[in-house]
Amino acid sequence: ELLTPCDPVVSPDHQAWLDLSVHATVELTSEDPMHPIENALLTGQSGQWTASSEGRQVIRLCFDKPQRIHRVVLEFIERDCERTQEFAILVGMHSASKPLELVRQRWNFSPHGSTKEFEDYEVNLTGVCTLELQLIPDVSGGPSRATLRRWHVA
């Protein structure tokens, strides 16, 4: 088993997160200049990342050297529209020829109900060369742009 939910008692704010500005380069399909990816990836940032275009988006972390990853935290916030989002996390290992899917999940956002999705996964991965987040902001094909409040890795 590669992926298990973390104990919710452990606060993600007291984790020694990997400094992605030092250890990784980021590839992404689009970005709203008013909401850059640094907002979601760097600790201590406020705001969020927002895609500049509608539809499926990919954010890929390419590590400068293979990493040991033991925790992944994602946070999404949607207060304005009702939609069902799907995301997947894929990992590219040093020894593997194609990325391995760690998790695929859907979440229903509703302005009058569920406006926040918080995912906290404990993993045990060594030799990680890439970590990829694939986002489909609205599985029904509606005119939504993907957003990401936080993506931290330890």
JSON list of C-alpha atoms in Angstrom, two decimals:
[
{"chain": "A", "resi": 1, "resn": "GLU", "atom": "CA", "xyz": [0.00, 0.00, 0.00]},
{"chain": "A", "resi": 2, "resn": "LEU", "atom": "CA", "xyz": [1.54, 3.29, -1.09]},
{"chain": "A", "resi": 3, "resn": "LEU", "atom": "CA", "xyz": [-0.99, 5.80, 0.14]},
{"chain": "A", "resi": 4, "resn": "THR", "atom": "CA", "xyz": [-2.87, 6.23, 3.40]},
{"chain": "A", "resi": 5, "resn": "PRO", "atom": "CA", "xyz": [-4.63, 9.22, 4.94]},
{"chain": "A", "resi": 6, "resn": "CYS", "atom": "CA", "xyz": [-2.57, 10.96, 7.63]},
{"chain": "A", "resi": 7, "resn": "ASP", "atom": "CA", "xyz": [-3.62, 11.19, 11.24]},
{"chain": "A", "resi": 8, "resn": "PRO", "atom": "CA", "xyz": [-5.63, 14.43, 11.31]},
{"chain": "A", "resi": 9, "resn": "VAL", "atom": "CA", "xyz": [-4.20, 15.27, 14.75]},
{"chain": "A", "resi": 10, "resn": "VAL", "atom": "CA", "xyz": [-0.82, 16.05, 13.14]},
{"chain": "A", "resi": 11, "resn": "SER", "atom": "CA", "xyz": [-0.96, 19.65, 11.98]},
{"chain": "A", "resi": 12, "resn": "PRO", "atom": "CA", "xyz": [0.35, 20.21, 8.45]},
{"chain": "A", "resi": 13, "resn": "ASP", "atom": "CA", "xyz": [1.54, 23.68, 9.52]},
{"chain": "A", "resi": 14, "resn": "HIS", "atom": "CA", "xyz": [4.19, 22.17, 11.81]},
{"chain": "A", "resi": 15, "resn": "GLN", "atom": "CA", "xyz": [5.71, 19.91, 9.14]},
{"chain": "A", "resi": 16, "resn": "ALA", "atom": "CA", "xyz": [9.22, 20.33, 7.70]},
{"chain": "A", "resi": 17, "resn": "TRP", "atom": "CA", "xyz": [8.08, 20.84, 4.10]},
{"chain": "A", "resi": 18, "resn": "LEU", "atom": "CA", "xyz": [10.41, 20.38, 1.17]},
{"chain": "A", "resi": 19, "resn": "ASP", "atom": "CA", "xyz": [11.49, 23.80, -0.16]},
{"chain": "A", "resi": 20, "resn": "LEU", "atom": "CA", "xyz": [10.25, 23.43, -3.73]},
{"chain": "A", "resi": 21, "resn": "SER", "atom": "CA", "xyz": [11.83, 26.72, -4.79]},
{"chain": "A", "resi": 22, "resn": "VAL", "atom": "CA", "xyz": [15.23, 25.09, -4.19]},
{"chain": "A", "resi": 23, "resn": "HIS", "atom": "CA", "xyz": [14.64, 21.41, -5.01]},
{"chain": "A", "resi": 24, "resn": "ALA", "atom": "CA", "xyz": [12.26, 21.44, -7.98]},
{"chain": "A", "resi": 25, "resn": "THR", "atom": "CA", "xyz": [11.27, 23.15, -11.17]},
{"chain": "A", "resi": 26, "resn": "VAL", "atom": "CA", "xyz": [7.60, 23.46, -12.03]},
{"chain": "A", "resi": 27, "resn": "GLU", "atom": "CA", "xyz": [5.93, 22.68, -15.34]},
{"chain": "A", "resi": 28, "resn": "LEU", "atom": "CA", "xyz": [2.29, 23.63, -15.79]},
{"chain": "A", "resi": 29, "resn": "THR", "atom": "CA", "xyz": [-0.28, 23.91, -18.54]},
{"chain": "A", "resi": 30, "resn": "SER", "atom": "CA", "xyz": [-1.48, 27.43, -17.70]},
{"chain": "A", "resi": 31, "resn": "GLU", "atom": "CA", "xyz": [-1.37, 30.12, -15.04]},
{"chain": "A", "resi": 32, "resn": "ASP", "atom": "CA", "xyz": [-3.29, 33.29, -14.31]},
{"chain": "A", "resi": 33, "resn": "PRO", "atom": "CA", "xyz": [-0.56, 35.93, -13.74]},
{"chain": "A", "resi": 34, "resn": "MET", "atom": "CA", "xyz": [-2.57, 37.35, -10.83]},
{"chain": "A", "resi": 35, "resn": "HIS", "atom": "CA", "xyz": [-2.57, 33.90, -9.14]},
{"chain": "A", "resi": 36, "resn": "PRO", "atom": "CA", "xyz": [0.84, 32.25, -9.75]},
{"chain": "A", "resi": 37, "resn": "ILE", "atom": "CA", "xyz": [1.80, 28.72, -8.75]},
{"chain": "A", "resi": 38, "resn": "GLU", "atom": "CA", "xyz": [4.13, 30.02, -6.02]},
{"chain": "A", "resi": 39, "resn": "ASN", "atom": "CA", "xyz": [1.02, 30.92, -4.01]},
{"chain": "A", "resi": 40, "resn": "ALA", "atom": "CA", "xyz": [0.20, 27.22, -3.64]},
{"chain": "A", "resi": 41, "resn": "LEU", "atom": "CA", "xyz": [3.67, 25.68, -3.50]},
{"chain": "A", "resi": 42, "resn": "LEU", "atom": "CA", "xyz": [5.64, 27.89, -1.15]},
{"chain": "A", "resi": 43, "resn": "THR", "atom": "CA", "xyz": [4.92, 27.88, 2.58]},
{"chain": "A", "resi": 44, "resn": "GLY", "atom": "CA", "xyz": [3.95, 31.22, 4.04]},
{"chain": "A", "resi": 45, "resn": "GLN", "atom": "CA", "xyz": [2.27, 32.41, 0.83]},
{"chain": "A", "resi": 46, "resn": "SER", "atom": "CA", "xyz": [-1.29, 33.65, 0.72]},
{"chain": "A", "resi": 47, "resn": "GLY", "atom": "CA", "xyz": [-3.71, 33.36, -2.15]},
{"chain": "A", "resi": 48, "resn": "GLN", "atom": "CA", "xyz": [-3.91, 30.48, -4.56]},
{"chain": "A", "resi": 49, "resn": "TRP", "atom": "CA", "xyz": [-2.90, 29.28, -8.02]},
{"chain": "A", "resi": 50, "resn": "THR", "atom": "CA", "xyz": [-5.52, 29.66, -10.73]},
{"chain": "A", "resi": 51, "resn": "ALA", "atom": "CA", "xyz": [-5.36, 28.35, -14.29]},
{"chain": "A", "resi": 52, "resn": "SER", "atom": "CA", "xyz": [-5.61, 30.92, -17.06]},
{"chain": "A", "resi": 53, "resn": "SER", "atom": "CA", "xyz": [-7.80, 28.62, -19.16]},
{"chain": "A", "resi": 54, "resn": "GLU", "atom": "CA", "xyz": [-10.73, 26.31, -18.57]},
{"chain": "A", "resi": 55, "resn": "GLY", "atom": "CA", "xyz": [-10.53, 22.54, -18.57]},
{"chain": "A", "resi": 56, "resn": "ARG", "atom": "CA", "xyz": [-7.92, 19.94, -17.64]},
{"chain": "A", "resi": 57, "resn": "GLN", "atom": "CA", "xyz": [-4.68, 21.22, -16.09]},
{"chain": "A", "resi": 58, "resn": "VAL", "atom": "CA", "xyz": [-1.39, 19.60, -15.12]},
{"chain": "A", "resi": 59, "resn": "ILE", "atom": "CA", "xyz": [1.16, 20.80, -12.56]},
{"chain": "A", "resi": 60, "resn": "ARG", "atom": "CA", "xyz": [4.39, 18.80, -12.51]},
{"chain": "A", "resi": 61, "resn": "LEU", "atom": "CA", "xyz": [7.18, 19.09, -9.95]},
{"chain": "A", "resi": 62, "resn": "CYS", "atom": "CA", "xyz": [10.51, 17.99, -11.48]},
{"chain": "A", "resi": 63, "resn": "PHE", "atom": "CA", "xyz": [13.03, 17.39, -8.71]},
{"chain": "A", "resi": 64, "resn": "ASP", "atom": "CA", "xyz": [16.71, 18.28, -9.22]},
{"chain": "A", "resi": 65, "resn": "LYS", "atom": "CA", "xyz": [17.65, 14.91, -7.67]},
{"chain": "A", "resi": 66, "resn": "PRO", "atom": "CA", "xyz": [15.52, 11.90, -6.63]},
{"chain": "A", "resi": 67, "resn": "GLN", "atom": "CA", "xyz": [13.64, 12.59, -3.40]},
{"chain": "A", "resi": 68, "resn": "ARG", "atom": "CA", "xyz": [12.20, 10.60, -0.53]},
{"chain": "A", "resi": 69, "resn": "ILE", "atom": "CA", "xyz": [8.58, 11.69, -0.09]},
{"chain": "A", "resi": 70, "resn": "HIS", "atom": "CA", "xyz": [6.57, 10.78, 2.98]},
{"chain": "A", "resi": 71, "resn": "ARG", "atom": "CA", "xyz": [3.70, 13.27, 2.99]},
{"chain": "A", "resi": 72, "resn": "VAL", "atom": "CA", "xyz": [1.56, 15.14, 0.46]},
{"chain": "A", "resi": 73, "resn": "VAL", "atom": "CA", "xyz": [-1.00, 17.81, 1.37]},
{"chain": "A", "resi": 74, "resn": "LEU", "atom": "CA", "xyz": [-3.49, 19.37, -1.05]},
{"chain": "A", "resi": 75, "resn": "GLU", "atom": "CA", "xyz": [-6.07, 22.06, -0.37]},
{"chain": "A", "resi": 76, "resn": "PHE", "atom": "CA", "xyz": [-8.71, 23.34, -2.77]},
{"chain": "A", "resi": 77, "resn": "ILE", "atom": "CA", "xyz": [-11.24, 26.10, -2.12]},
{"chain": "A", "resi": 78, "resn": "GLU", "atom": "CA", "xyz": [-14.28, 26.91, -4.27]},
{"chain": "A", "resi": 79, "resn": "ARG", "atom": "CA", "xyz": [-16.82, 29.37, -2.88]},
{"chain": "A", "resi": 80, "resn": "ASP", "atom": "CA", "xyz": [-18.50, 30.60, -6.07]},
{"chain": "A", "resi": 81, "resn": "CYS", "atom": "CA", "xyz": [-19.87, 27.74, -8.14]},
{"chain": "A", "resi": 82, "resn": "GLU", "atom": "CA", "xyz": [-21.18, 24.22, -7.83]},
{"chain": "A", "resi": 83, "resn": "ARG", "atom": "CA", "xyz": [-18.95, 21.70, -9.58]},
{"chain": "A", "resi": 84, "resn": "THR", "atom": "CA", "xyz": [-17.43, 18.25, -9.27]},
{"chain": "A", "resi": 85, "resn": "GLN", "atom": "CA", "xyz": [-13.66, 18.30, -9.48]},
{"chain": "A", "resi": 86, "resn": "GLU", "atom": "CA", "xyz": [-11.41, 15.33, -10.12]},
{"chain": "A", "resi": 87, "resn": "PHE", "atom": "CA", "xyz": [-7.72, 15.20, -9.32]},
{"chain": "A", "resi": 88, "resn": "ALA", "atom": "CA", "xyz": [-5.01, 12.60, -9.63]},
{"chain": "A", "resi": 89, "resn": "ILE", "atom": "CA", "xyz": [-1.50, 12.47, -8.19]},
{"chain": "A", "resi": 90, "resn": "LEU", "atom": "CA", "xyz": [1.11, 10.63, -10.25]},
{"chain": "A", "resi": 91, "resn": "VAL", "atom": "CA", "xyz": [4.69, 9.90, -9.26]},
{"chain": "A", "resi": 92, "resn": "GLY", "atom": "CA", "xyz": [7.62, 9.34, -11.58]},
{"chain": "A", "resi": 93, "resn": "MET", "atom": "CA", "xyz": [10.20, 7.09, -9.98]},
{"chain": "A", "resi": 94, "resn": "HIS", "atom": "CA", "xyz": [13.88, 7.02, -10.86]},
{"chain": "A", "resi": 95, "resn": "SER", "atom": "CA", "xyz": [13.69, 3.35, -11.87]},
{"chain": "A", "resi": 96, "resn": "ALA", "atom": "CA", "xyz": [10.23, 3.30, -13.50]},
{"chain": "A", "resi": 97, "resn": "SER", "atom": "CA", "xyz": [9.53, 4.01, -17.15]},
{"chain": "A", "resi": 98, "resn": "LYS", "atom": "CA", "xyz": [6.08, 5.54, -16.65]},
{"chain": "A", "resi": 99, "resn": "PRO", "atom": "CA", "xyz": [4.44, 7.44, -13.78]},
{"chain": "A", "resi": 100, "resn": "LEU", "atom": "CA", "xyz": [2.51, 5.54, -11.12]},
{"chain": "A", "resi": 101, "resn": "GLU", "atom": "CA", "xyz": [-0.92, 6.84, -10.11]},
{"chain": "A", "resi": 102, "resn": "LEU", "atom": "CA", "xyz": [-1.08, 7.23, -6.33]},
{"chain": "A", "resi": 103, "resn": "VAL", "atom": "CA", "xyz": [-4.61, 8.53, -5.97]},
{"chain": "A", "resi": 104, "resn": "ARG", "atom": "CA", "xyz": [-7.58, 9.67, -8.05]},
{"chain": "A", "resi": 105, "resn": "GLN", "atom": "CA", "xyz": [-10.46, 11.38, -6.32]},
{"chain": "A", "resi": 106, "resn": "ARG", "atom": "CA", "xyz": [-13.57, 13.46, -6.98]},
{"chain": "A", "resi": 107, "resn": "TRP", "atom": "CA", "xyz": [-14.98, 16.19, -4.77]},
{"chain": "A", "resi": 108, "resn": "ASN", "atom": "CA", "xyz": [-18.31, 18.04, -5.00]},
{"chain": "A", "resi": 109, "resn": "PHE", "atom": "CA", "xyz": [-18.06, 21.76, -4.30]},
{"chain": "A", "resi": 110, "resn": "SER", "atom": "CA", "xyz": [-21.16, 23.77, -3.41]},
{"chain": "A", "resi": 111, "resn": "PRO", "atom": "CA", "xyz": [-21.29, 27.46, -2.38]},
{"chain": "A", "resi": 112, "resn": "HIS", "atom": "CA", "xyz": [-23.98, 26.60, 0.19]},
{"chain": "A", "resi": 113, "resn": "GLY", "atom": "CA", "xyz": [-22.25, 23.52, 1.57]},
{"chain": "A", "resi": 114, "resn": "SER", "atom": "CA", "xyz": [-18.82, 22.12, 0.82]},
{"chain": "A", "resi": 115, "resn": "THR", "atom": "CA", "xyz": [-16.43, 24.91, -0.19]},
{"chain": "A", "resi": 116, "resn": "LYS", "atom": "CA", "xyz": [-13.12, 23.39, 0.92]},
{"chain": "A", "resi": 117, "resn": "GLU", "atom": "CA", "xyz": [-11.35, 20.11, 0.15]},
{"chain": "A", "resi": 118, "resn": "PHE", "atom": "CA", "xyz": [-8.32, 19.21, 2.26]},
{"chain": "A", "resi": 119, "resn": "GLU", "atom": "CA", "xyz": [-6.34, 16.04, 1.52]},
{"chain": "A", "resi": 120, "resn": "ASP", "atom": "CA", "xyz": [-3.43, 14.82, 3.66]},
{"chain": "A", "resi": 121, "resn": "TYR", "atom": "CA", "xyz": [-1.65, 11.65, 2.54]},
{"chain": "A", "resi": 122, "resn": "GLU", "atom": "CA", "xyz": [1.14, 9.69, 4.17]},
{"chain": "A", "resi": 123, "resn": "VAL", "atom": "CA", "xyz": [3.34, 7.92, 1.61]},
{"chain": "A", "resi": 124, "resn": "ASN", "atom": "CA", "xyz": [6.60, 6.02, 1.64]},
{"chain": "A", "resi": 125, "resn": "LEU", "atom": "CA", "xyz": [8.33, 6.76, -1.66]},
{"chain": "A", "resi": 126, "resn": "THR", "atom": "CA", "xyz": [12.01, 6.85, -2.50]},
{"chain": "A", "resi": 127, "resn": "GLY", "atom": "CA", "xyz": [13.65, 7.84, -5.77]},
{"chain": "A", "resi": 128, "resn": "VAL", "atom": "CA", "xyz": [10.90, 10.29, -6.74]},
{"chain": "A", "resi": 129, "resn": "CYS", "atom": "CA", "xyz": [11.92, 12.30, -9.82]},
{"chain": "A", "resi": 130, "resn": "THR", "atom": "CA", "xyz": [8.54, 13.88, -10.63]},
{"chain": "A", "resi": 131, "resn": "LEU", "atom": "CA", "xyz": [5.30, 14.48, -8.79]},
{"chain": "A", "resi": 132, "resn": "GLU", "atom": "CA", "xyz": [2.35, 15.44, -10.97]},
{"chain": "A", "resi": 133, "resn": "LEU", "atom": "CA", "xyz": [-1.07, 16.82, -10.14]},
{"chain": "A", "resi": 134, "resn": "GLN", "atom": "CA", "xyz": [-3.74, 16.42, -12.82]},
{"chain": "A", "resi": 135, "resn": "LEU", "atom": "CA", "xyz": [-6.88, 18.49, -12.34]},
{"chain": "A", "resi": 136, "resn": "ILE", "atom": "CA", "xyz": [-10.23, 18.38, -14.08]},
{"chain": "A", "resi": 137, "resn": "PRO", "atom": "CA", "xyz": [-12.06, 21.34, -12.50]},
{"chain": "A", "resi": 138, "resn": "ASP", "atom": "CA", "xyz": [-15.53, 20.24, -13.65]},
{"chain": "A", "resi": 139, "resn": "VAL", "atom": "CA", "xyz": [-16.08, 16.64, -14.77]},
{"chain": "A", "resi": 140, "resn": "SER", "atom": "CA", "xyz": [-19.33, 17.69, -16.47]},
{"chain": "A", "resi": 141, "resn": "GLY", "atom": "CA", "xyz": [-17.31, 19.90, -18.84]},
{"chain": "A", "resi": 142, "resn": "GLY", "atom": "CA", "xyz": [-18.60, 23.18, -17.45]},
{"chain": "A", "resi": 143, "resn": "PRO", "atom": "CA", "xyz": [-16.67, 26.45, -17.87]},
{"chain": "A", "resi": 144, "resn": "SER", "atom": "CA", "xyz": [-14.56, 26.21, -14.72]},
{"chain": "A", "resi": 145, "resn": "ARG", "atom": "CA", "xyz": [-10.92, 27.07, -14.20]},
{"chain": "A", "resi": 146, "resn": "ALA", "atom": "CA", "xyz": [-8.81, 24.91, -11.90]},
{"chain": "A", "resi": 147, "resn": "THR", "atom": "CA", "xyz": [-7.58, 26.39, -8.62]},
{"chain": "A", "resi": 148, "resn": "LEU", "atom": "CA", "xyz": [-5.22, 25.15, -5.93]},
{"chain": "A", "resi": 149, "resn": "ARG", "atom": "CA", "xyz": [-4.84, 26.75, -2.50]},
{"chain": "A", "resi": 150, "resn": "ARG", "atom": "CA", "xyz": [-1.97, 24.59, -1.26]},
{"chain": "A", "resi": 151, "resn": "TRP", "atom": "CA", "xyz": [0.28, 21.73, -2.39]},
{"chain": "A", "resi": 152, "resn": "HIS", "atom": "CA", "xyz": [2.99, 20.87, 0.10]},
{"chain": "A", "resi": 153, "resn": "VAL", "atom": "CA", "xyz": [5.36, 17.91, 0.05]},
{"chain": "A", "resi": 154, "resn": "ALA", "atom": "CA", "xyz": [7.56, 16.48, 2.80]}
]
